[in-house]
PDB file of C-alpha atoms and ligand atoms in Angstrom:
ATOM      1  CA  MET A   1      73.938 -13.930 150.967  1.00  0.00           C
ATOM      2  CA  THR A   2      77.544 -14.640 150.042  1.00  0.00           C
ATOM      3  CA  LEU A   3      80.404 -13.775 152.391  1.00  0.00           C
ATOM      4  CA  THR A   4      81.492 -10.136 152.446  1.00  0.00           C
ATOM      5  CA  ALA A   5      84.988  -8.643 152.673  1.00  0.00           C
ATOM      6  CA  MET A   6      85.616  -7.328 156.164  1.00  0.00           C
ATOM      7  CA  ALA A   7      87.420  -4.013 155.503  1.00  0.00           C
ATOM      8  CA  PRO A   8      84.420  -2.131 154.009  1.00  0.00           C
ATOM      9  CA  MET A   9      82.245  -3.271 156.933  1.00  0.00           C
ATOM     10  CA  LEU A  10      84.776  -1.879 159.407  1.00  0.00           C
ATOM     11  CA  ILE A  11      85.316   1.383 157.512  1.00  0.00           C
ATOM     12  CA  GLU A  12      81.550   1.971 157.577  1.00  0.00           C
ATOM     13  CA  ALA A  13      81.359   1.036 161.283  1.00  0.00           C
ATOM     14  CA  LYS A  14      84.162   3.446 162.179  1.00  0.00           C
ATOM     15  CA  LYS A  15      82.549   6.243 160.125  1.00  0.00           C
ATOM     16  CA  GLU A  16      79.176   5.703 161.823  1.00  0.00           C
ATOM     17  CA  GLY A  17      80.654   5.170 165.300  1.00  0.00           C
ATOM     18  CA  TYR A  18      79.690   1.587 166.059  1.00  0.00           C
ATOM     19  CA  GLY A  19      81.577  -1.695 166.531  1.00  0.00           C
ATOM     20  CA  ILE A  20      81.048  -5.125 164.972  1.00  0.00           C
ATOM     21  CA  GLY A  21      81.355  -8.267 167.108  1.00  0.00           C
ATOM     22  CA  ALA A  22      83.740 -10.939 165.775  1.00  0.00           C
ATOM     23  CA  PHE A  23      82.704 -14.181 167.438  1.00  0.00           C
ATOM     24  CA  ASN A  24      85.101 -17.150 167.608  1.00  0.00           C
ATOM     25  CA  CYS A  25      82.841 -20.006 166.483  1.00  0.00           C
ATOM     26  CA  ILE A  26      83.847 -23.620 167.025  1.00  0.00           C
ATOM     27  CA  ASN A  27      81.217 -25.716 165.257  1.00  0.00           C
ATOM     28  CA  TYR A  28      77.995 -25.504 163.262  1.00  0.00           C
ATOM     29  CA  THR A  29      75.855 -24.780 166.339  1.00  0.00           C
ATOM     30  CA  THR A  30      77.840 -21.694 167.314  1.00  0.00           C
ATOM     31  CA  ILE A  31      77.957 -20.453 163.709  1.00  0.00           C
ATOM     32  CA  GLU A  32      74.177 -20.874 163.443  1.00  0.00           C
ATOM     33  CA  ALA A  33      73.736 -19.141 166.831  1.00  0.00           C
ATOM     34  CA  VAL A  34      75.566 -15.944 165.821  1.00  0.00           C
ATOM     35  CA  VAL A  35      73.877 -15.865 162.394  1.00  0.00           C
ATOM     36  CA  ILE A  36      70.465 -16.031 164.136  1.00  0.00           C
ATOM     37  CA  ALA A  37      71.595 -13.202 166.453  1.00  0.00           C
ATOM     38  CA  ALA A  38      72.673 -11.051 163.490  1.00  0.00           C
ATOM     39  CA  ARG A  39      69.368 -11.671 161.723  1.00  0.00           C
ATOM     40  CA  GLU A  40      67.279 -10.885 164.804  1.00  0.00           C
ATOM     41  CA  GLU A  41      69.299  -7.746 165.540  1.00  0.00           C
ATOM     42  CA  ARG A  42      69.695  -6.666 161.879  1.00  0.00           C
ATOM     43  CA  SER A  43      73.435  -6.445 162.484  1.00  0.00           C
ATOM     44  CA  PRO A  44      76.541  -6.960 160.343  1.00  0.00           C
ATOM     45  CA  LEU A  45      78.477 -10.011 161.539  1.00  0.00           C
ATOM     46  CA  ILE A  46      82.023 -11.352 161.629  1.00  0.00           C
ATOM     47  CA  ILE A  47      82.313 -15.119 162.030  1.00  0.00           C
ATOM     48  CA  GLN A  48      85.795 -15.717 163.398  1.00  0.00           C
ATOM     49  CA  THR A  49      87.676 -19.026 163.333  1.00  0.00           C
ATOM     50  CA  SER A  50      90.843 -19.872 165.224  1.00  0.00           C
ATOM     51  CA  PRO A  51      93.586 -22.000 163.618  1.00  0.00           C
ATOM     52  CA  SER A  52      92.761 -24.872 166.059  1.00  0.00           C
ATOM     53  CA  THR A  53      89.164 -24.917 164.863  1.00  0.00           C
ATOM     54  CA  VAL A  54      90.316 -24.925 161.231  1.00  0.00           C
ATOM     55  CA  LYS A  55      92.649 -27.835 162.016  1.00  0.00           C
ATOM     56  CA  GLN A  56      90.086 -29.825 163.991  1.00  0.00           C
ATOM     57  CA  LEU A  57      87.160 -29.449 161.566  1.00  0.00           C
ATOM     58  CA  GLY A  58      89.118 -29.059 158.325  1.00  0.00           C
ATOM     59  CA  HIS A  59      88.990 -25.835 156.337  1.00  0.00           C
ATOM     60  CA  ARG A  60      86.599 -27.202 153.696  1.00  0.00           C
ATOM     61  CA  ALA A  61      84.053 -28.558 156.197  1.00  0.00           C
ATOM     62  CA  LEU A  62      84.224 -25.356 158.249  1.00  0.00           C
ATOM     63  CA  TYR A  63      83.788 -23.172 155.173  1.00  0.00           C
ATOM     64  CA  ASN A  64      80.816 -25.263 154.035  1.00  0.00           C
ATOM     65  CA  MET A  65      79.196 -24.901 157.477  1.00  0.00           C
ATOM     66  CA  VAL A  66      79.527 -21.127 157.321  1.00  0.00           C
ATOM     67  CA  THR A  67      78.221 -20.796 153.770  1.00  0.00           C
ATOM     68  CA  SER A  68      75.257 -23.088 154.585  1.00  0.00           C
ATOM     69  CA  ALA A  69      74.434 -21.040 157.683  1.00  0.00           C
ATOM     70  CA  ILE A  70      74.398 -17.743 155.771  1.00  0.00           C
ATOM     71  CA  GLU A  71      72.737 -19.042 152.596  1.00  0.00           C
ATOM     72  CA  ASP A  72      69.438 -17.280 153.336  1.00  0.00           C
ATOM     73  CA  HIS A  73      70.910 -14.655 155.649  1.00  0.00           C
ATOM     74  CA  PRO A  74      70.009 -11.189 154.366  1.00  0.00           C
ATOM     75  CA  TYR A  75      72.824  -9.092 155.912  1.00  0.00           C
ATOM     76  CA  PRO A  76      76.615  -8.760 155.453  1.00  0.00           C
ATOM     77  CA  ALA A  77      78.739 -11.426 157.126  1.00  0.00           C
ATOM     78  CA  ALA A  78      82.519 -11.858 156.885  1.00  0.00           C
ATOM     79  CA  LEU A  79      84.568 -14.987 157.612  1.00  0.00           C
ATOM     80  CA  HIS A  80      87.810 -14.227 159.426  1.00  0.00           C
ATOM     81  CA  LEU A  81      90.832 -16.365 160.352  1.00  0.00           C
ATOM     82  CA  ASP A  82      92.061 -15.322 163.807  1.00  0.00           C
ATOM     83  CA  HIS A  83      95.738 -15.172 164.969  1.00  0.00           C
ATOM     84  CA  CYS A  84      97.470 -17.204 162.305  1.00  0.00           C
ATOM     85  CA  HIS A  85     101.172 -17.274 161.494  1.00  0.00           C
ATOM     86  CA  ASP A  86     101.059 -20.432 159.375  1.00  0.00           C
ATOM     87  CA  LEU A  87     101.325 -19.177 155.782  1.00  0.00           C
ATOM     88  CA  GLU A  88     100.153 -22.517 154.394  1.00  0.00           C
ATOM     89  CA  MET A  89      96.927 -22.390 156.407  1.00  0.00           C
ATOM     90  CA  ILE A  90      96.458 -18.753 155.371  1.00  0.00           C
ATOM     91  CA  ARG A  91      96.852 -19.681 151.704  1.00  0.00           C
ATOM     92  CA  LYS A  92      94.342 -22.546 152.021  1.00  0.00           C
ATOM     93  CA  CYS A  93      91.781 -20.346 153.765  1.00  0.00           C
ATOM     94  CA  ILE A  94      92.150 -17.573 151.167  1.00  0.00           C
ATOM     95  CA  ASP A  95      91.759 -20.110 148.336  1.00  0.00           C
ATOM     96  CA  MET A  96      88.728 -21.673 150.048  1.00  0.00           C
ATOM     97  CA  GLY A  97      86.895 -18.345 150.447  1.00  0.00           C
ATOM     98  CA  TRP A  98      87.669 -16.802 153.853  1.00  0.00           C
ATOM     99  CA  THR A  99      87.180 -13.044 153.419  1.00  0.00           C
ATOM    100  CA  SER A 100      89.602 -11.853 156.091  1.00  0.00           C
ATOM    101  CA  ILE A 101      92.874 -12.981 157.712  1.00  0.00           C
ATOM    102  CA  LEU A 102      94.807 -11.952 160.812  1.00  0.00           C
ATOM    103  CA  ILE A 103      98.463 -12.538 160.072  1.00  0.00           C
ATOM    104  CA  ASP A 104      99.894 -12.535 163.561  1.00  0.00           C
ATOM    105  CA  ALA A 105     103.621 -11.923 163.268  1.00  0.00           C
ATOM    106  CA  SER A 106     103.606  -9.681 166.342  1.00  0.00           C
ATOM    107  CA  HIS A 107     106.151 -11.930 168.105  1.00  0.00           C
ATOM    108  CA  LEU A 108     108.776 -10.998 165.470  1.00  0.00           C
ATOM    109  CA  PRO A 109     110.882  -7.823 165.223  1.00  0.00           C
ATOM    110  CA  LEU A 110     109.044  -4.977 163.462  1.00  0.00           C
ATOM    111  CA  GLU A 111     110.863  -5.311 160.114  1.00  0.00           C
ATOM    112  CA  GLU A 112     110.041  -9.040 159.909  1.00  0.00           C
ATOM    113  CA  ASN A 113     106.462  -8.452 161.014  1.00  0.00           C
ATOM    114  CA  ILE A 114     106.103  -5.890 158.206  1.00  0.00           C
ATOM    115  CA  ALA A 115     107.670  -8.253 155.630  1.00  0.00           C
ATOM    116  CA  ILE A 116     105.437 -11.245 156.489  1.00  0.00           C
ATOM    117  CA  THR A 117     102.312  -9.109 156.732  1.00  0.00           C
ATOM    118  CA  ARG A 118     103.158  -7.684 153.285  1.00  0.00           C
ATOM    119  CA  GLU A 119     103.511 -11.223 151.905  1.00  0.00           C
ATOM    120  CA  VAL A 120      99.992 -12.046 153.158  1.00  0.00           C
ATOM    121  CA  VAL A 121      98.630  -8.797 151.714  1.00  0.00           C
ATOM    122  CA  GLN A 122     100.054  -9.869 148.336  1.00  0.00           C
ATOM    123  CA  MET A 123      98.255 -13.223 148.618  1.00  0.00           C
ATOM    124  CA  ALA A 124      95.007 -11.640 149.789  1.00  0.00           C
ATOM    125  CA  ARG A 125      94.717  -8.540 147.610  1.00  0.00           C
ATOM    126  CA  PRO A 126      93.888 -10.228 144.257  1.00  0.00           C
ATOM    127  CA  LYS A 127      90.946 -12.012 145.945  1.00  0.00           C
ATOM    128  CA  GLY A 128      89.639  -8.931 147.752  1.00  0.00           C
ATOM    129  CA  VAL A 129      90.440 -10.508 151.123  1.00  0.00           C
ATOM    130  CA  THR A 130      90.976  -8.175 154.099  1.00  0.00           C
ATOM    131  CA  VAL A 131      94.220  -8.358 156.096  1.00  0.00           C
ATOM    132  CA  GLU A 132      94.522  -7.559 159.799  1.00  0.00           C
ATOM    133  CA  GLY A 133      98.072  -6.962 161.066  1.00  0.00           C
ATOM    134  CA  GLU A 134      99.080  -7.186 164.717  1.00  0.00           C
ATOM    135  CA  LEU A 135     101.540  -5.285 166.881  1.00  0.00           C
ATOM    136  CA  GLY A 136     102.650  -5.502 170.519  1.00  0.00           C
ATOM    137  CA  ALA A 137     101.922  -8.506 172.754  1.00  0.00           C
ATOM    138  CA  ILE A 138      98.361  -9.148 173.926  1.00  0.00           C
ATOM    139  CA  GLY A 139      98.369 -10.984 177.270  1.00  0.00           C
ATOM    140  CA  GLY A 140      96.372 -14.087 178.181  1.00  0.00           C
ATOM    141  CA  VAL A 141      95.407 -17.286 176.383  1.00  0.00           C
ATOM    142  CA  GLU A 142      93.794 -17.570 172.957  1.00  0.00           C
ATOM    143  CA  ASP A 143      93.943 -20.888 171.130  1.00  0.00           C
ATOM    144  CA  ASP A 144      97.604 -22.060 171.239  1.00  0.00           C
ATOM    145  CA  LEU A 145      98.793 -18.538 171.968  1.00  0.00           C
ATOM    146  CA  VAL A 146      99.863 -18.006 175.594  1.00  0.00           C
ATOM    147  CA  VAL A 147     101.342 -14.673 176.697  1.00  0.00           C
ATOM    148  CA  ASP A 148     102.153 -14.264 180.364  1.00  0.00           C
ATOM    149  CA  GLU A 149     101.011 -10.987 181.908  1.00  0.00           C
ATOM    150  CA  LYS A 150     104.607  -9.888 182.518  1.00  0.00           C
ATOM    151  CA  ASP A 151     105.457 -10.412 178.821  1.00  0.00           C
ATOM    152  CA  ALA A 152     102.498  -8.422 177.469  1.00  0.00           C
ATOM    153  CA  TYR A 153     103.357  -4.989 176.079  1.00  0.00           C
ATOM    154  CA  VAL A 154     101.469  -2.190 174.402  1.00  0.00           C
ATOM    155  CA  ALA A 155     101.921  -1.418 170.676  1.00  0.00           C
ATOM    156  CA  VAL A 156     104.047   1.626 169.803  1.00  0.00           C
ATOM    157  CA  PRO A 157     101.722   3.866 167.718  1.00  0.00           C
ATOM    158  CA  ALA A 158     104.508   4.996 165.342  1.00  0.00           C
ATOM    159  CA  HIS A 159     105.359   1.330 164.650  1.00  0.00           C
ATOM    160  CA  ALA A 160     101.671   0.601 164.052  1.00  0.00           C
ATOM    161  CA  LYS A 161     101.596   3.332 161.427  1.00  0.00           C
ATOM    162  CA  ARG A 162     104.670   1.841 159.750  1.00  0.00           C
ATOM    163  CA  LEU A 163     103.181  -1.672 159.850  1.00  0.00           C
ATOM    164  CA  LEU A 164     100.039  -0.546 158.024  1.00  0.00           C
ATOM    165  CA  GLU A 165     101.760   1.782 155.546  1.00  0.00           C
ATOM    166  CA  GLU A 166     104.611  -0.536 154.616  1.00  0.00           C
ATOM    167  CA  SER A 167     102.652  -3.807 154.516  1.00  0.00           C
ATOM    168  CA  GLY A 168      99.404  -2.490 153.030  1.00  0.00           C
ATOM    169  CA  ALA A 169      97.288  -4.241 155.722  1.00  0.00           C
ATOM    170  CA  ASP A 170      93.734  -2.946 156.007  1.00  0.00           C
ATOM    171  CA  VAL A 171      93.229  -2.948 159.747  1.00  0.00           C
ATOM    172  CA  LEU A 172      95.349  -2.951 162.871  1.00  0.00           C
ATOM    173  CA  ALA A 173      95.228  -5.172 165.961  1.00  0.00           C
ATOM    174  CA  PRO A 174      97.314  -3.224 168.487  1.00  0.00           C
ATOM    175  CA  ALA A 175      97.999  -4.527 171.981  1.00  0.00           C
ATOM    176  CA  ILE A 176      96.397  -1.825 174.160  1.00  0.00           C
ATOM    177  CA  GLY A 177      96.249  -3.477 177.585  1.00  0.00           C
ATOM    178  CA  THR A 178      93.351  -5.863 176.993  1.00  0.00           C
ATOM    179  CA  ALA A 179      93.946  -9.615 177.382  1.00  0.00           C
ATOM    180  CA  HIS A 180      92.588 -12.862 175.976  1.00  0.00           C
ATOM    181  CA  GLY A 181      90.551 -15.038 178.365  1.00  0.00           C
ATOM    182  CA  ASN A 182      88.989 -14.052 181.693  1.00  0.00           C
ATOM    183  CA  TYR A 183      90.572 -11.022 183.385  1.00  0.00           C
ATOM    184  CA  LYS A 184      92.291 -11.917 186.637  1.00  0.00           C
ATOM    185  CA  LYS A 185      92.320  -8.257 187.629  1.00  0.00           C
ATOM    186  CA  GLU A 186      90.949  -4.989 186.265  1.00  0.00           C
ATOM    187  CA  PRO A 187      92.456  -4.397 182.780  1.00  0.00           C
ATOM    188  CA  LYS A 188      94.517  -1.222 182.441  1.00  0.00           C
ATOM    189  CA  ILE A 189      93.821   0.204 179.003  1.00  0.00           C
ATOM    190  CA  ALA A 190      96.677   2.260 177.545  1.00  0.00           C
ATOM    191  CA  TRP A 191      94.418   5.195 176.715  1.00  0.00           C
ATOM    192  CA  ASP A 192      97.336   7.405 175.632  1.00  0.00           C
ATOM    193  CA  ALA A 193      98.399   4.844 173.023  1.00  0.00           C
ATOM    194  CA  VAL A 194      94.792   4.463 171.819  1.00  0.00           C
ATOM    195  CA  GLU A 195      94.496   8.257 171.557  1.00  0.00           C
ATOM    196  CA  GLU A 196      97.715   8.470 169.519  1.00  0.00           C
ATOM    197  CA  ILE A 197      96.649   5.591 167.269  1.00  0.00           C
ATOM    198  CA  GLN A 198      93.340   7.362 166.670  1.00  0.00           C
ATOM    199  CA  GLN A 199      95.212  10.509 165.634  1.00  0.00           C
ATOM    200  CA  ILE A 200      97.857   9.051 163.352  1.00  0.00           C
ATOM    201  CA  ILE A 201      96.109   6.020 161.839  1.00  0.00           C
ATOM    202  CA  PRO A 202      93.028   6.481 159.654  1.00  0.00           C
ATOM    203  CA  GLN A 203      92.237   2.744 159.457  1.00  0.00           C
ATOM    204  CA  PRO A 204      89.858   1.091 161.966  1.00  0.00           C
ATOM    205  CA  PHE A 205      91.484  -0.857 164.791  1.00  0.00           C
ATOM    206  CA  VAL A 206      90.566  -4.181 166.357  1.00  0.00           C
ATOM    207  CA  ILE A 207      89.892  -4.783 170.046  1.00  0.00           C
ATOM    208  CA  HIS A 208      91.159  -8.176 171.162  1.00  0.00           C
ATOM    209  CA  GLY A 209      90.240  -9.685 174.527  1.00  0.00           C
ATOM    210  CA  GLY A 210      86.651  -8.456 174.495  1.00  0.00           C
ATOM    211  CA  THR A 211      85.342 -10.851 177.157  1.00  0.00           C
ATOM    212  CA  GLY A 212      85.156  -9.142 180.552  1.00  0.00           C
ATOM    213  CA  LEU A 213      85.604  -5.506 179.464  1.00  0.00           C
ATOM    214  CA  ASP A 214      82.969  -3.248 180.992  1.00  0.00           C
ATOM    215  CA  ASP A 215      80.327  -1.486 178.910  1.00  0.00           C
ATOM    216  CA  GLU A 216      81.886   1.957 179.372  1.00  0.00           C
ATOM    217  CA  THR A 217      85.303   0.746 178.145  1.00  0.00           C
ATOM    218  CA  PHE A 218      83.681  -0.748 175.042  1.00  0.00           C
ATOM    219  CA  ARG A 219      81.823   2.516 174.313  1.00  0.00           C
ATOM    220  CA  ARG A 220      84.955   4.618 174.721  1.00  0.00           C
ATOM    221  CA  LEU A 221      87.107   2.327 172.545  1.00  0.00           C
ATOM    222  CA  ILE A 222      84.438   2.270 169.818  1.00  0.00           C
ATOM    223  CA  GLN A 223      84.236   6.067 169.905  1.00  0.00           C
ATOM    224  CA  MET A 224      88.002   6.183 169.381  1.00  0.00           C
ATOM    225  CA  GLY A 225      87.905   3.978 166.257  1.00  0.00           C
ATOM    226  CA  GLY A 226      87.683   0.388 167.568  1.00  0.00           C
ATOM    227  CA  ALA A 227      85.461  -1.144 164.899  1.00  0.00           C
ATOM    228  CA  LYS A 228      85.994  -4.918 165.286  1.00  0.00           C
ATOM    229  CA  ILE A 229      85.552  -6.409 168.729  1.00  0.00           C
ATOM    230  CA  ASN A 230      86.704  -9.976 169.347  1.00  0.00           C
ATOM    231  CA  ILE A 231      84.662 -12.223 171.612  1.00  0.00           C
ATOM    232  CA  SER A 232      85.856 -15.760 172.210  1.00  0.00           C
ATOM    233  CA  THR A 233      85.838 -16.754 175.896  1.00  0.00           C
ATOM    234  CA  ASP A 234      82.276 -15.550 176.461  1.00  0.00           C
ATOM    235  CA  LEU A 235      81.082 -17.699 173.556  1.00  0.00           C
ATOM    236  CA  LYS A 236      82.780 -20.777 174.998  1.00  0.00           C
ATOM    237  CA  TYR A 237      81.130 -20.182 178.388  1.00  0.00           C
ATOM    238  CA  ALA A 238      77.707 -19.545 176.848  1.00  0.00           C
ATOM    239  CA  TYR A 239      77.967 -22.723 174.773  1.00  0.00           C
ATOM    240  CA  ILE A 240      79.114 -25.016 177.578  1.00  0.00           C
ATOM    241  CA  ASP A 241      76.821 -23.444 180.215  1.00  0.00           C
ATOM    242  CA  GLY A 242      73.819 -23.700 177.889  1.00  0.00           C
ATOM    243  CA  PHE A 243      74.613 -27.349 177.264  1.00  0.00           C
ATOM    244  CA  VAL A 244      75.376 -28.322 180.891  1.00  0.00           C
ATOM    245  CA  ASN A 245      72.520 -26.355 182.468  1.00  0.00           C
ATOM    246  CA  HIS A 246      70.001 -27.971 180.174  1.00  0.00           C
ATOM    247  CA  TYR A 247      71.386 -31.413 180.829  1.00  0.00           C
ATOM    248  CA  ASN A 248      71.385 -30.873 184.615  1.00  0.00           C
ATOM    249  CA  ALA A 249      67.793 -29.611 184.534  1.00  0.00           C
ATOM    250  CA  HIS A 250      66.607 -32.586 182.424  1.00  0.00           C
ATOM    251  CA  PRO A 251      68.956 -35.504 183.171  1.00  0.00           C
ATOM    252  CA  GLU A 252      66.298 -38.049 182.229  1.00  0.00           C
ATOM    253  CA  GLU A 253      65.904 -36.612 178.711  1.00  0.00           C
ATOM    254  CA  TYR A 254      69.232 -37.673 177.177  1.00  0.00           C
ATOM    255  CA  ASN A 255      68.319 -36.001 173.899  1.00  0.00           C
ATOM    256  CA  PRO A 256      71.363 -34.449 172.178  1.00  0.00           C
ATOM    257  CA  LEU A 257      69.230 -32.184 169.998  1.00  0.00           C
ATOM    258  CA  LYS A 258      67.693 -30.576 173.101  1.00  0.00           C
ATOM    259  CA  VAL A 259      71.048 -29.848 174.773  1.00  0.00           C
ATOM    260  CA  ILE A 260      72.559 -28.575 171.528  1.00  0.00           C
ATOM    261  CA  GLY A 261      69.498 -26.350 171.046  1.00  0.00           C
ATOM    262  CA  ALA A 262      69.917 -24.944 174.564  1.00  0.00           C
ATOM    263  CA  ALA A 263      73.616 -24.252 173.904  1.00  0.00           C
ATOM    264  CA  ARG A 264      72.722 -22.499 170.632  1.00  0.00           C
ATOM    265  CA  ASP A 265      70.084 -20.322 172.298  1.00  0.00           C
ATOM    266  CA  LYS A 266      72.488 -19.213 175.007  1.00  0.00           C
ATOM    267  CA  VAL A 267      75.133 -18.253 172.420  1.00  0.00           C
ATOM    268  CA  THR A 268      72.493 -16.350 170.421  1.00  0.00           C
ATOM    269  CA  ALA A 269      71.463 -14.389 173.536  1.00  0.00           C
ATOM    270  CA  MET A 270      75.122 -13.597 174.309  1.00  0.00           C
ATOM    271  CA  ALA A 271      75.770 -12.321 170.747  1.00  0.00           C
ATOM    272  CA  ARG A 272      72.556 -10.249 170.705  1.00  0.00           C
ATOM    273  CA  ARG A 273      73.601  -8.466 173.899  1.00  0.00           C
ATOM    274  CA  TYR A 274      76.948  -7.484 172.341  1.00  0.00           C
ATOM    275  CA  MET A 275      75.339  -6.360 169.075  1.00  0.00           C
ATOM    276  CA  LYS A 276      73.101  -3.973 171.034  1.00  0.00           C
ATOM    277  CA  LEU A 277      75.981  -2.778 173.225  1.00  0.00           C
ATOM    278  CA  PHE A 278      78.356  -2.193 170.280  1.00  0.00           C
ATOM    279  CA  GLY A 279      75.666  -0.283 168.363  1.00  0.00           C
ATOM    280  CA  SER A 280      75.706  -2.626 165.347  1.00  0.00           C
ATOM    281  CA  ALA A 281      72.093  -3.705 166.000  1.00  0.00           C
ATOM    282  CA  GLY A 282      69.602  -2.147 163.609  1.00  0.00           C
ATOM    283  CA  ARG A 283      72.239  -1.090 161.045  1.00  0.00           C
ATOM    284  CA  CYS A 284      71.067  -3.461 158.286  1.00  0.00           C
ATOM    285  CA  GLY A 285      67.878  -3.905 156.329  1.00  0.00           C
TER     286      GLY A 285
HETATM  287  P1  13P B   1      88.392 -13.140 174.568  1.00  0.00           P
HETATM  288  O1  13P B   1      88.597 -14.614 174.641  1.00  0.00           O
HETATM  289  O2  13P B   1      88.941 -12.422 175.766  1.00  0.00           O
HETATM  290  O3  13P B   1      86.977 -12.770 174.297  1.00  0.00           O
HETATM  291  O4  13P B   1      89.279 -12.587 173.344  1.00  0.00           O
HETATM  292  C1  13P B   1      88.952 -12.968 172.043  1.00  0.00           C
HETATM  293  C2  13P B   1      89.990 -12.548 171.062  1.00  0.00           C
HETATM  294  O5  13P B   1      90.556 -11.492 171.145  1.00  0.00           O
HETATM  295  C3  13P B   1      90.263 -13.477 169.950  1.00  0.00           C
HETATM  296  O6  13P B   1      91.321 -13.074 169.157  1.00  0.00           O
END
């Protein structure tokens, strides 16, 4: 299977009332792990890469890992660049074959956010690449992005509508009270803003800060049009715990393939749980 554009996957998910997990992968093992999960669960998949991962592995090597992992994969899979404001990296990823980009200009005033998002749409459109635009300030830590809790603020729905209409972006990442990383206290979802977004914006929206939300919150957000659900922290924990637990249980082994295999299996189990919870399991094939 070749990589698929993300927007049609999300439009279908929103129409049918399920969500698709977007997993922040960091190497070949984690890519392979989520592809195995998608195959076992017959689920559409979004492989998500942060700018740090692109920098560390190189965009060509990372792209080749993803295309190797999905070569015999029978179901739709998209490759998405997460939270990027570096236009040069965006251009390289589009040219290489990424099928979706999050241009994160949410730190800029609305007019500038719209202008830069539009510029990325113009780069992406001729190649059929999906563009996610972002609005508001999502708290917590993701990659090099650090937003203190006191500086986080919820997206204004009317601005979100303007961002999509005036830039031509396909999907919206609105700050709605979720946060990147582990929650230090119970998240307070801005349900009124989500309700308004659902009413005035026909496009699917993206839920950032998936790790640590409870099952009921996920179900309610998906019902209201949340079609892409980002999971990063949970993947990192599954990977490292799988690795460390195996090593601690078999310290005499010292076999890298065994610990890497254990890390992969734990990430696969984590992704399978989300695919069932989000309702994307069983949608393919
Ligand atoms: P978590 O790290 O909270 O799962 O958030 C992931 C995310 O939103 C990536 O953009």
